[in-house]
């Protein structure tokens, strides 16, 4: 079986975000990039499936973005993907989900993948659309938010996570696309020998035009910092003083210390 | 006047209550509305208007291929400017299918209306975007709790039908893996987030909880990593708590975590990032490394 996994590189959310000059997305300066959390689970599941199937199973990892995303493709290869596809697109960060999906579908269309894995959403844009759109464009059966996955050749069984942590167990006909939720598995850490091996694996570079990128369906009219609505006091400084202030505030604002806390 | 087609949901035999935020959104938008539901005749929404209705006993609950067709039927009948879902496990799964079939723009997790577009959060709630659809009809999903719930009287039901062939089949539901831990009545909850960094540091969080006479909670990555039991997860897919004191240690404050603790009394966050979104619901943010700060706080509390 041929397996495809789609990954995105996103900035660390702990970084400081500033709007770019056009005011349509963030300026990348000063941000550290890494693989989208959700996609790590997708890569791990794809590799596990390959390992279970053995034989001719192989995993292709695809990422759309500027040259920095090669690092993320290499990481996925170090986790066990056999080959990489880099859709080199300087403008990827500001493409809408429909455009990203059109490129992925353009690549996958003639390649007969039995299973496609994606993260359920990205940490930065968080639209939760790309995976489902790819499935629709390719006519694959699809389930989102997988926290459990198994496959027996002709069908896949997915545990979909619902509100409150309940699950819906669903069966999909293959070929299928599954979007992966946090906790689906335990993504492996690449080992040094595997990191070295990954450097020698095939990496194909393609352009958006070759893959038939479509025109956008939405436009960004504004991008700004979220202004806090609450009145949060921020305390900084030397630790002893900070601890003393916290205890004073606990005393003033809560009954916790009087109730016999503070043991 | 613009028209909105609102998509309600039934899950495990019940109408999902937050459907009422859909008409609230339509009012905020100043549009007319009609509704569509695959559900049960004894679980109808209270909505003043046309309800395109298909029976879930016939068409199933989670059955995306078929529900897509049913929603598209209602779209044909209503010719709306917007097709609106809640951003729920049903909505984020079905909305893009409907959008793709219509080649319509989709804006996900809308939390506001303004400046010629729809407002939606991004970058873990640190930033916000205003997004303008470029297609005549747009698909939207709404952030839970962002718009006022609004209920009406009895809807006027119009039957919906569609072909039943499906590539996805719902086999069964499974209950949450609770593990018998109930944090809902705890007076004090001290939560560990991914910022604890290592499993050993959970002990610091435990010691603080003990010093404050409270329970230990966790964010999702912490239970996913196996550092704490699943039953201690707080948030939209875990427990909901409302203690008089909530201490978030190394928790960024993602919307799904906040959903489970926003009813807390006094909220203290300990975080190296002074811009962490947890500040939105915190009364106090201590900008410090928890590994260094917690031992100091614990020893002061004990003395
Ligand atoms: C459908 C869905 C449902 C979900 N349900 C839930 C849920 O029920 N509960 C839940 O929690 N999440 C849930 N999530 C996941 C959620 O979106 C976040 O990914 C998660 O809450 C992040 O956990 P965190 O804050 O511990 O980690 P991160 O977001 O990684 O944040 C870590 C924080 O620790 C801080 N930090 C780092 N080092 C230190 C240090 N040394 N000292 C102090 N601070 C430090 C960082 O600044 C950062 O703010 C759900 C997601 C989805 C899509």
Coordinates of C-alpha atoms and ligand atoms in Angstrom, one line a residue:
Chain A
X1 CA 0.0 0.0 0.0
X2 CA 1.1 3.6 -0.7
X3 CA 0.7 6.0 2.2
X4 CA 0.9 9.7 2.1
X5 CA 1.3 12.0 5.1
X6 CA 1.0 15.8 4.9
X7 CA 2.8 18.0 7.3
X8 CA 3.1 21.7 8.0
X9 CA 5.9 23.6 9.7
X10 CA 4.6 26.2 12.2
X11 CA 6.2 28.6 14.6
X12 CA 6.6 27.9 18.2
X13 CA 3.5 29.4 19.9
X14 CA 5.6 30.7 22.8
X15 CA 7.2 33.2 20.4
X16 CA 6.3 36.8 20.1
X17 CA 4.1 37.5 17.1
X18 CA 4.1 40.7 15.1
X19 CA 2.0 41.6 12.1
X20 CA 3.9 41.8 8.8
X21 CA 4.1 45.0 6.8
X22 CA 0.9 44.2 4.8
X23 CA -0.9 43.4 8.0
X24 CA -2.1 40.1 6.7
X25 CA -0.1 37.5 8.6
X26 CA 2.8 37.4 11.1
X27 CA 6.4 38.5 10.4
X28 CA 8.6 35.4 10.6
X29 CA 11.6 37.3 12.0
X30 CA 12.6 36.0 15.4
X31 CA 10.2 32.9 15.4
X32 CA 11.5 29.4 15.7
X33 CA 9.8 26.8 13.4
X34 CA 9.0 23.1 14.0
X35 CA 6.6 20.4 12.9
X36 CA 2.9 21.1 13.7
X37 CA 2.1 19.0 16.8
X38 CA -0.9 17.3 15.2
X39 CA 1.2 16.3 12.2
X40 CA 3.7 14.4 14.4
X41 CA 0.9 12.0 15.3
X42 CA 0.0 11.7 11.6
X43 CA 3.6 10.8 10.7
X44 CA 3.9 8.3 13.5
X45 CA 0.6 6.6 12.5
X46 CA 1.7 6.4 8.8
X47 CA 5.0 4.9 9.8
X48 CA 3.4 2.4 12.2
X49 CA 0.9 1.3 9.5
X50 CA 3.9 0.8 7.1
X51 CA 5.7 -1.3 9.7
X52 CA 2.6 -3.4 10.4
X53 CA 1.9 -4.0 6.7
X54 CA 5.6 -4.7 5.9
X55 CA 6.4 -5.7 2.3
X56 CA 5.7 -3.1 -0.3
X57 CA 4.2 -0.5 2.0
X58 CA 5.9 2.9 1.7
X59 CA 5.3 6.3 3.1
X60 CA 5.7 9.6 1.3
X61 CA 5.8 12.8 3.3
X62 CA 4.7 16.0 1.7
X63 CA 5.0 19.6 2.9
X64 CA 4.1 22.9 1.2
X65 CA 6.2 25.9 2.1
X66 CA 9.4 27.9 1.7
X67 CA 12.8 26.2 2.0
X68 CA 12.7 26.1 5.8
X69 CA 10.1 23.3 5.6
X70 CA 12.8 20.9 4.3
X71 CA 13.9 20.5 7.9
X72 CA 10.4 19.3 8.8
X73 CA 10.3 16.9 5.9
X74 CA 13.7 15.5 7.0
X75 CA 12.4 15.0 10.5
X76 CA 9.5 13.0 9.1
X77 CA 11.9 10.9 7.1
X78 CA 14.0 10.4 10.2
X79 CA 10.8 9.1 11.9
X80 CA 10.5 6.6 9.1
X81 CA 9.0 8.1 6.0
X82 CA 10.6 6.7 2.8
X83 CA 10.6 9.7 0.5
X84 CA 9.8 13.4 0.7
X85 CA 8.0 15.9 -1.5
X86 CA 8.6 19.6 -1.1
X87 CA 6.1 21.8 -2.8
X88 CA 8.3 24.9 -2.8
X89 CA 6.0 27.9 -2.2
X90 CA 7.3 31.1 -0.7
X91 CA 3.7 32.3 -0.3
X92 CA 2.4 29.2 1.4
X93 CA 1.8 30.8 4.8
X94 CA -0.8 33.2 3.3
X95 CA -2.5 30.7 1.1
X96 CA -6.0 29.7 2.2
X97 CA -6.9 26.1 3.0
X98 CA -8.5 25.6 -0.4
X99 CA -5.3 26.5 -2.2
X100 CA -3.1 24.3 0.0
X101 CA -5.6 21.4 -0.5
X102 CA -5.6 22.0 -4.3
X103 CA -1.8 21.5 -4.4
X104 CA -1.8 18.4 -2.2
X105 CA -4.7 16.9 -4.3
X106 CA -2.8 17.8 -7.4
X107 CA 0.1 15.8 -6.3
X108 CA -1.8 12.8 -4.9
X109 CA -4.4 12.5 -7.7
X110 CA -2.6 10.2 -10.0
X111 CA -0.6 8.3 -7.4
X112 CA -3.2 5.9 -5.9
X113 CA -2.6 6.3 -2.2
X114 CA -4.5 3.8 -0.1
X115 CA -4.3 6.0 3.0
X116 CA -3.6 9.7 3.5
X117 CA -2.9 11.1 7.0
X118 CA -2.9 14.8 8.0
X119 CA -3.1 16.6 11.3
X120 CA -6.6 17.7 12.3
X121 CA -5.5 21.3 12.2
X122 CA -2.4 23.5 12.4
X123 CA -1.3 25.4 15.5
X124 CA -1.0 28.7 13.7
X125 CA -4.0 29.0 11.4
X126 CA -6.1 26.3 13.0
X127 CA -8.8 26.1 10.3
X128 CA -9.2 22.3 10.4
X129 CA -10.0 22.3 6.7
X130 CA -7.1 21.1 4.6
X131 CA -7.4 17.4 5.3
X132 CA -11.1 17.2 4.6
X133 CA -10.8 19.3 1.5
X134 CA -8.1 17.0 0.1
X135 CA -10.4 14.0 0.7
X136 CA -13.3 15.8 -1.0
X137 CA -11.1 16.8 -4.0
X138 CA -9.8 13.2 -4.4
X139 CA -13.1 11.4 -3.6
X140 CA -11.6 9.6 -0.6
X141 CA -13.6 8.5 2.4
X142 CA -12.7 10.6 5.4
X143 CA -12.9 10.8 9.1
X144 CA -11.5 13.6 11.3
X145 CA -10.1 13.9 14.9
X146 CA -8.7 10.3 15.1
X147 CA -7.5 9.2 18.5
X148 CA -7.5 5.5 17.5
X149 CA -6.7 3.9 14.1
X150 CA -6.5 0.4 12.7
X151 CA -6.6 -1.0 9.2
X152 CA -7.3 -4.4 7.8
X153 CA -6.6 -4.1 4.1
X154 CA -10.0 -3.1 2.7
X155 CA -11.2 -0.9 5.5
X156 CA -9.9 1.3 8.3
X157 CA -11.4 1.7 11.7
X158 CA -11.1 5.1 13.3
X159 CA -12.0 6.3 16.8
X160 CA -13.2 9.8 16.4
X161 CA -12.9 12.0 19.5
X162 CA -16.1 13.9 20.5
X163 CA -16.8 16.6 23.1
X164 CA -16.2 15.6 26.7
X165 CA -13.8 12.8 25.6
X166 CA -16.4 10.3 24.3
X167 CA -15.6 8.5 21.1
X168 CA -17.4 7.5 17.9
X169 CA -16.0 4.3 16.3
X170 CA -16.4 4.5 12.6
X171 CA -15.4 2.3 9.7
X172 CA -14.1 3.8 6.4
X173 CA -13.7 2.2 3.0
X174 CA -10.3 2.6 1.5
X175 CA -8.8 4.7 0.0
X176 CA -9.3 7.0 2.9
X177 CA -8.0 10.1 4.5
X178 CA -7.7 10.4 8.3
X179 CA -7.0 13.7 10.2
X180 CA -5.1 13.0 13.4
X181 CA -5.8 14.4 16.9
X182 CA -3.3 14.8 19.8
X183 CA -2.8 11.6 21.7
X184 CA -3.4 9.2 18.8
X185 CA -0.1 7.5 19.5
X186 CA 3.3 8.3 21.0
X187 CA 5.4 10.0 18.2
X188 CA 8.9 8.6 18.2
X189 CA 12.0 10.7 18.6
X190 CA 14.3 10.3 15.6
X191 CA 17.5 8.5 16.5
X192 CA 20.9 9.8 15.2
X193 CA 21.4 6.9 12.7
X194 CA 17.9 7.6 11.4
X195 CA 18.6 11.3 11.1
X196 CA 21.7 10.5 9.1
X197 CA 19.8 8.0 6.9
X198 CA 17.0 10.5 6.3
X199 CA 19.6 12.9 4.7
X200 CA 20.1 10.4 1.9
X201 CA 16.5 9.7 1.2
X202 CA 14.9 11.0 -2.0
X203 CA 13.4 14.5 -1.8
X204 CA 11.4 15.7 -4.8
X205 CA 10.8 19.5 -5.3
X206 CA 7.7 20.7 -7.1
X207 CA 6.1 24.0 -7.8
X208 CA 2.5 25.2 -7.0
X209 CA 1.9 25.7 -10.8
X210 CA 2.9 22.1 -11.6
X211 CA 0.4 20.9 -9.1
X212 CA -2.5 23.1 -10.4
X213 CA -2.8 25.6 -7.5
X214 CA -6.3 27.2 -7.5
X215 CA -7.2 30.8 -6.8
X216 CA -8.0 31.7 -3.2
X217 CA -11.6 31.7 -1.8
X218 CA -11.0 34.0 1.1
X219 CA -9.0 37.2 1.7
X220 CA -7.4 38.4 4.9
X221 CA -8.8 41.8 5.7
X222 CA -6.9 42.3 9.0
X223 CA -4.4 40.7 11.3
X224 CA -3.6 42.0 14.7
X225 CA -2.7 41.1 18.3
X226 CA -5.6 39.8 20.3
X227 CA -6.3 42.5 22.9
X228 CA -6.9 41.0 26.3
X229 CA -10.4 41.5 27.7
X230 CA -9.6 40.5 31.3
X231 CA -7.6 42.4 33.8
X232 CA -4.7 40.2 34.5
X233 CA -1.9 41.4 36.7
X234 CA 1.5 40.4 35.5
X235 CA 4.2 39.9 38.2
X236 CA 7.9 39.7 37.4
X237 CA 11.1 39.9 39.4
X238 CA 13.1 38.1 42.0
X239 CA 11.5 34.8 43.1
X240 CA 11.3 35.4 46.9
X241 CA 9.5 38.6 46.4
X242 CA 7.2 37.0 43.8
X243 CA 6.3 34.2 46.1
X244 CA 5.5 36.7 48.9
X245 CA 3.2 38.7 46.6
X246 CA 1.4 35.6 45.5
X247 CA 0.8 34.5 49.1
X248 CA -0.5 38.0 50.0
X249 CA -2.9 37.9 47.0
X250 CA -4.1 34.4 48.0
X251 CA -4.8 35.8 51.4
X252 CA -6.6 38.8 50.1
X253 CA -8.6 37.3 47.3
X254 CA -9.3 33.7 48.4
X255 CA -10.1 31.8 51.5
X256 CA -7.7 29.0 50.6
X257 CA -5.0 29.8 53.2
X258 CA -7.6 30.3 56.0
X259 CA -9.2 27.0 55.2
X260 CA -6.1 25.2 56.3
X261 CA -4.2 25.3 53.1
X262 CA -0.7 26.5 53.4
X263 CA 0.6 23.4 55.2
Chain B
X1 CA -31.5 40.9 3.5
X2 CA -28.9 38.2 3.6
X3 CA -29.9 34.6 4.4
X4 CA -28.2 32.1 6.6
X5 CA -28.8 28.4 6.7
X6 CA -28.0 27.1 10.2
X7 CA -26.9 23.5 10.7
X8 CA -27.9 21.9 14.0
X9 CA -26.7 18.6 15.3
X10 CA -28.0 15.5 17.1
X11 CA -25.5 13.3 19.0
X12 CA -26.2 10.1 20.9
X13 CA -29.9 10.6 20.6
X14 CA -30.0 14.2 21.8
X15 CA -30.1 17.6 20.2
X16 CA -26.8 19.3 21.0
X17 CA -27.8 22.3 23.0
X18 CA -25.4 24.9 21.6
X19 CA -27.4 24.9 18.3
X20 CA -29.1 28.0 20.0
X21 CA -26.0 30.0 19.3
X22 CA -26.6 29.7 15.5
X23 CA -29.7 31.9 15.5
X24 CA -27.9 34.3 17.9
X25 CA -25.2 34.6 15.3
X26 CA -27.7 35.2 12.5
X27 CA -29.3 38.0 14.5
X28 CA -25.8 39.6 15.1
X29 CA -25.3 39.4 11.4
X30 CA -28.7 40.9 10.7
X31 CA -29.7 38.0 8.4
X32 CA -32.8 35.9 8.0
X33 CA -32.4 32.3 8.9
X34 CA -33.6 28.8 8.3
X35 CA -32.3 25.6 9.9
X36 CA -31.4 22.1 8.8
X37 CA -31.1 19.1 11.1
X38 CA -30.6 15.4 10.9
X39 CA -32.2 14.4 14.2
X40 CA -35.2 13.1 16.1
X41 CA -38.8 14.3 15.9
X42 CA -38.9 14.3 19.8
X43 CA -35.7 16.4 19.9
X44 CA -36.5 19.4 17.7
X45 CA -34.8 22.8 18.2
X46 CA -36.8 25.7 19.4
X47 CA -36.5 27.9 16.4
X48 CA -38.9 30.3 14.7
X49 CA -38.6 29.4 11.0
X50 CA -38.3 26.7 8.5
X51 CA -36.5 23.5 9.6
X52 CA -35.3 21.2 6.9
X53 CA -35.5 17.9 8.7
X54 CA -34.3 14.4 8.1
X55 CA -34.8 11.6 10.6
X56 CA -31.5 10.3 12.1
X57 CA -33.1 6.8 12.5
X58 CA -33.1 6.7 8.8
X59 CA -30.0 8.7 7.9
X60 CA -27.7 8.1 10.9
X61 CA -26.0 10.4 13.3
X62 CA -22.3 10.8 12.2
X63 CA -22.8 9.9 8.5
X64 CA -20.9 12.6 6.6
X65 CA -21.4 11.6 3.0
X66 CA -25.2 11.5 3.5
X67 CA -25.4 14.5 5.8
X68 CA -23.5 16.5 3.2
X69 CA -26.1 15.6 0.6
X70 CA -28.9 16.5 2.9
X71 CA -27.4 19.9 3.8
X72 CA -26.8 20.5 0.1
X73 CA -30.5 19.8 -0.5
X74 CA -31.4 22.4 2.0
X75 CA -28.9 24.8 0.4
X76 CA -30.7 24.2 -3.0
X77 CA -34.0 25.0 -1.4
X78 CA -32.9 28.1 0.6
X79 CA -30.2 29.6 -1.6
X80 CA -28.5 31.1 1.4
X81 CA -25.5 33.5 1.6
X82 CA -24.1 31.6 4.5
X83 CA -24.2 28.0 5.7
X84 CA -23.4 28.1 9.4
X85 CA -22.2 25.2 11.7
X86 CA -20.9 25.2 15.2
X87 CA -17.2 24.5 15.4
X88 CA -17.8 21.1 17.0
X89 CA -16.6 17.6 16.2
X90 CA -19.6 17.5 13.8
X91 CA -19.2 21.0 12.4
X92 CA -15.5 20.9 11.7
X93 CA -15.9 17.6 10.0
X94 CA -18.9 18.4 7.8
X95 CA -18.4 22.0 7.0
X96 CA -15.4 21.6 4.6
X97 CA -17.2 18.8 2.8
X98 CA -20.2 21.1 2.1
X99 CA -17.8 23.9 1.2
X100 CA -15.9 21.7 -1.2
X101 CA -19.0 20.5 -2.9
X102 CA -20.1 24.2 -3.4
X103 CA -16.6 25.5 -4.0
X104 CA -17.5 28.0 -1.4
X105 CA -15.2 29.9 0.9
X106 CA -15.0 28.6 4.5
X107 CA -14.1 30.6 7.6
X108 CA -13.5 28.4 10.6
X109 CA -14.2 29.2 14.3
X110 CA -15.7 32.6 13.8
X111 CA -15.8 34.5 17.1
X112 CA -16.9 37.9 15.9
X113 CA -18.2 40.0 13.0
X114 CA -16.6 43.2 11.9
X115 CA -14.4 45.3 9.6
X116 CA -15.8 43.8 6.5
X117 CA -15.3 40.2 7.5
X118 CA -15.4 37.5 10.1
X119 CA -13.1 37.6 13.1
X120 CA -11.2 34.4 14.0
X121 CA -8.4 33.7 16.5
X122 CA -5.1 32.2 15.4
X123 CA -1.6 31.4 16.8
X124 CA -3.1 29.8 19.9
X125 CA -5.3 32.8 20.6
X126 CA -2.5 35.3 20.6
X127 CA -3.5 36.9 17.3
X128 CA -6.7 37.5 15.4
X129 CA -7.5 37.6 11.8
X130 CA -10.4 39.2 9.9
X131 CA -11.3 37.1 7.0
X132 CA -13.5 38.0 4.0
X133 CA -15.1 35.3 1.9
X134 CA -14.7 35.8 -1.9
X135 CA -17.5 33.5 -3.0
X136 CA -21.2 34.4 -3.2
X137 CA -22.1 31.8 -0.5
X138 CA -19.7 31.2 2.4
X139 CA -19.5 28.4 4.9
X140 CA -18.8 29.3 8.5
X141 CA -18.2 27.5 11.7
X142 CA -18.7 29.3 15.0
X143 CA -16.6 29.3 18.1
X144 CA -18.6 27.8 21.0
X145 CA -19.8 30.5 23.4
X146 CA -19.0 33.4 21.1
X147 CA -22.6 34.3 20.3
X148 CA -25.7 34.6 22.4
X149 CA -28.0 31.6 22.6
X150 CA -31.4 32.3 21.3
X151 CA -34.4 30.0 21.3
X152 CA -37.8 30.5 19.7
X153 CA -41.0 28.4 19.4
X154 CA -41.9 25.5 17.2
X155 CA -40.1 25.3 13.9
X156 CA -42.0 24.6 10.7
X157 CA -40.7 21.2 9.5
X158 CA -40.0 20.5 5.9
X159 CA -38.9 16.9 5.1
X160 CA -35.5 16.3 3.5
X161 CA -34.4 13.3 1.6
X162 CA -31.2 12.1 0.0
X163 CA -29.5 9.0 -1.4
X164 CA -28.1 6.8 1.4
X165 CA -24.9 5.3 -0.1
X166 CA -22.0 6.0 2.3
X167 CA -18.3 5.3 2.6
X168 CA -18.2 6.0 6.3
X169 CA -20.1 3.9 8.8
X170 CA -20.7 4.7 12.5
X171 CA -20.3 1.5 14.5
X172 CA -20.8 2.6 18.1
X173 CA -20.1 5.2 20.7
X174 CA -17.7 4.8 23.6
X175 CA -17.9 6.8 26.9
X176 CA -15.0 8.9 28.0
X177 CA -12.1 7.1 29.9
X178 CA -12.8 8.9 33.2
X179 CA -10.9 6.6 35.5
X180 CA -13.1 7.6 38.5
X181 CA -11.4 10.9 39.2
X182 CA -13.9 13.7 39.9
X183 CA -12.3 17.1 40.1
X184 CA -15.6 19.0 39.7
X185 CA -16.0 19.6 43.4
X186 CA -12.4 20.4 44.2
X187 CA -11.9 23.8 46.0
X188 CA -8.4 24.1 44.6
X189 CA -7.0 22.7 41.4
X190 CA -3.3 23.0 40.5
X191 CA -2.7 22.0 36.9
X192 CA 0.4 20.9 35.1
X193 CA 0.9 21.9 31.5
X194 CA 3.5 21.0 29.0
X195 CA 5.7 23.7 30.4
X196 CA 6.6 21.4 33.3
X197 CA 9.0 20.1 30.8
X198 CA 9.7 16.7 32.4
X199 CA 7.8 14.0 34.2
X200 CA 9.9 14.5 37.4
X201 CA 8.6 18.1 37.6
X202 CA 5.1 16.8 38.1
X203 CA 6.2 16.3 41.7
X204 CA 6.5 20.1 42.1
X205 CA 2.9 20.6 40.9
X206 CA 1.8 17.8 43.3
X207 CA 3.6 19.4 46.2
X208 CA 2.0 22.8 45.4
X209 CA -1.4 21.2 45.3
X210 CA -0.8 19.5 48.6
X211 CA 0.4 22.8 50.2
X212 CA -2.8 24.5 49.0
X213 CA -5.0 21.5 50.0
X214 CA -6.1 20.9 46.4
X215 CA -6.2 18.4 43.6
X216 CA -3.8 18.0 40.7
X217 CA -5.2 18.6 37.2
X218 CA -3.5 18.6 33.8
X219 CA -3.6 19.8 30.2
X220 CA -3.9 17.4 27.4
X221 CA -0.3 17.0 26.3
X222 CA 0.6 16.0 29.9
X223 CA -1.9 13.2 30.1
X224 CA -1.1 12.2 26.5
X225 CA 2.5 11.8 27.5
X226 CA 1.4 9.6 30.4
X227 CA 2.8 12.0 33.1
X228 CA -0.6 12.0 34.8
X229 CA -3.8 9.9 34.5
X230 CA -6.3 10.7 31.7
X231 CA -8.9 11.4 34.3
X232 CA -7.1 14.5 35.4
X233 CA -7.3 16.2 32.0
X234 CA -9.2 19.5 32.1
X235 CA -10.8 21.0 29.1
X236 CA -13.4 20.5 26.3
X237 CA -12.4 16.8 25.9
X238 CA -11.7 16.3 29.6
X239 CA -13.3 17.5 32.9
X240 CA -14.9 20.8 33.6
X241 CA -13.9 22.4 37.0
X242 CA -14.9 25.5 38.9
X243 CA -12.7 25.7 42.0
X244 CA -12.3 28.8 44.0
X245 CA -8.6 28.7 43.2
X246 CA -7.0 27.4 39.9
X247 CA -3.3 27.5 39.4
X248 CA -2.1 26.8 35.9
X249 CA 1.6 25.8 35.8
X250 CA 3.1 25.9 32.4
X251 CA -0.3 25.8 30.7
X252 CA -0.5 28.1 27.6
X253 CA -4.3 28.6 27.9
X254 CA -5.5 27.1 24.6
X255 CA -9.3 27.6 24.0
X256 CA -9.9 23.9 24.6
X257 CA -8.2 24.0 28.0
X258 CA -9.9 27.2 29.0
X259 CA -13.3 25.7 28.2
X260 CA -12.8 23.4 31.2
X261 CA -11.7 25.9 33.8
X262 CA -13.1 29.4 32.9
X263 CA -15.7 29.1 35.7
X264 CA -12.9 29.1 38.3
X265 CA -12.8 31.8 41.0
X266 CA -9.2 33.2 41.3
X267 CA -6.8 32.1 38.6
X268 CA -3.1 32.2 38.9
X269 CA -0.8 31.3 35.9
X270 CA 2.8 30.6 36.2
X271 CA 4.4 30.9 32.8
X272 CA 7.7 32.0 31.2
X273 CA 5.7 33.7 28.5
X274 CA 4.1 36.8 29.8
X275 CA 1.9 36.9 26.6
X276 CA 0.6 33.4 27.1
X277 CA -3.2 33.3 26.3
X278 CA -4.0 32.0 29.7
X279 CA -3.7 35.6 30.8
X280 CA -7.1 36.1 29.2
X281 CA -8.8 34.2 32.0
X282 CA -6.1 34.6 34.8
X283 CA -6.2 37.2 37.5
X284 CA -2.5 36.9 38.1
X285 CA 0.3 35.8 35.8
X286 CA 3.6 35.1 37.4
X287 CA 6.2 35.4 34.7
X288 CA 8.7 32.9 35.9
X289 CA 10.3 29.5 35.2
X290 CA 8.2 27.1 37.2
X291 CA 11.1 24.9 37.9
X292 CA 12.7 27.6 39.9
X293 CA 9.6 29.4 41.2
X294 CA 7.5 26.5 42.5
X295 CA 10.1 25.3 45.1
X296 CA 10.3 28.8 46.5
X297 CA 6.5 29.2 46.6
X298 CA 6.0 25.8 48.2
X299 CA 8.5 26.4 50.9
X300 CA 7.0 29.8 51.8
X301 CA 3.5 28.3 51.9
X302 CA 4.7 25.5 54.2
X303 CA 6.5 27.9 56.7
Ligands
LIG1 C1 -10.7 19.2 19.5 C2 -9.6 19.5 20.6 C3 -9.8 19.2 21.9 C4 -8.9 19.5 22.8 N1 -9.2 19.3 24.2 C5 -8.3 19.7 25.1 C6 -8.6 19.5 26.5 O1 -9.7 19.0 26.9 N2 -7.7 20.0 27.4 C7 -6.5 20.5 27.1 O2 -5.7 20.9 28.0 N3 -6.2 20.7 25.8 C8 -7.0 20.2 24.8 N4 -6.7 20.4 23.5 C9 -5.3 20.8 23.1 C10 -5.1 22.3 23.2 O3 -5.4 22.9 22.0 C11 -3.6 22.6 23.5 O4 -2.8 21.9 22.6 C12 -3.2 22.2 24.9 O5 -4.1 22.6 25.9 C13 -1.8 22.7 25.2 O6 -1.4 22.3 26.4 P1 -0.3 23.1 27.3 O7 -0.8 24.4 27.6 O8 0.1 22.2 28.4 O9 0.9 23.1 26.3 P2 1.5 24.3 25.4 O10 0.5 25.0 24.6 O11 2.7 23.8 24.7 O12 2.0 25.4 26.5 C14 3.0 25.2 27.4 C15 3.2 26.5 28.1 O13 4.2 26.4 29.1 C16 5.0 27.6 29.2 N5 6.3 27.2 29.7 C17 7.3 26.5 29.0 N6 8.3 26.3 29.8 C18 8.0 26.8 31.0 C19 8.6 26.9 32.3 N7 9.9 26.4 32.5 N8 8.0 27.5 33.3 C20 6.8 28.0 33.1 N9 6.1 28.0 32.0 C21 6.7 27.4 30.9 C22 5.0 28.1 27.8 O14 5.2 29.5 27.7 C23 3.5 27.7 27.3 O15 2.7 28.8 27.5 C24 -7.6 20.1 22.5 C25 -7.4 20.3 21.1 C26 -8.4 20.0 20.2 C27 -8.1 20.4 18.8

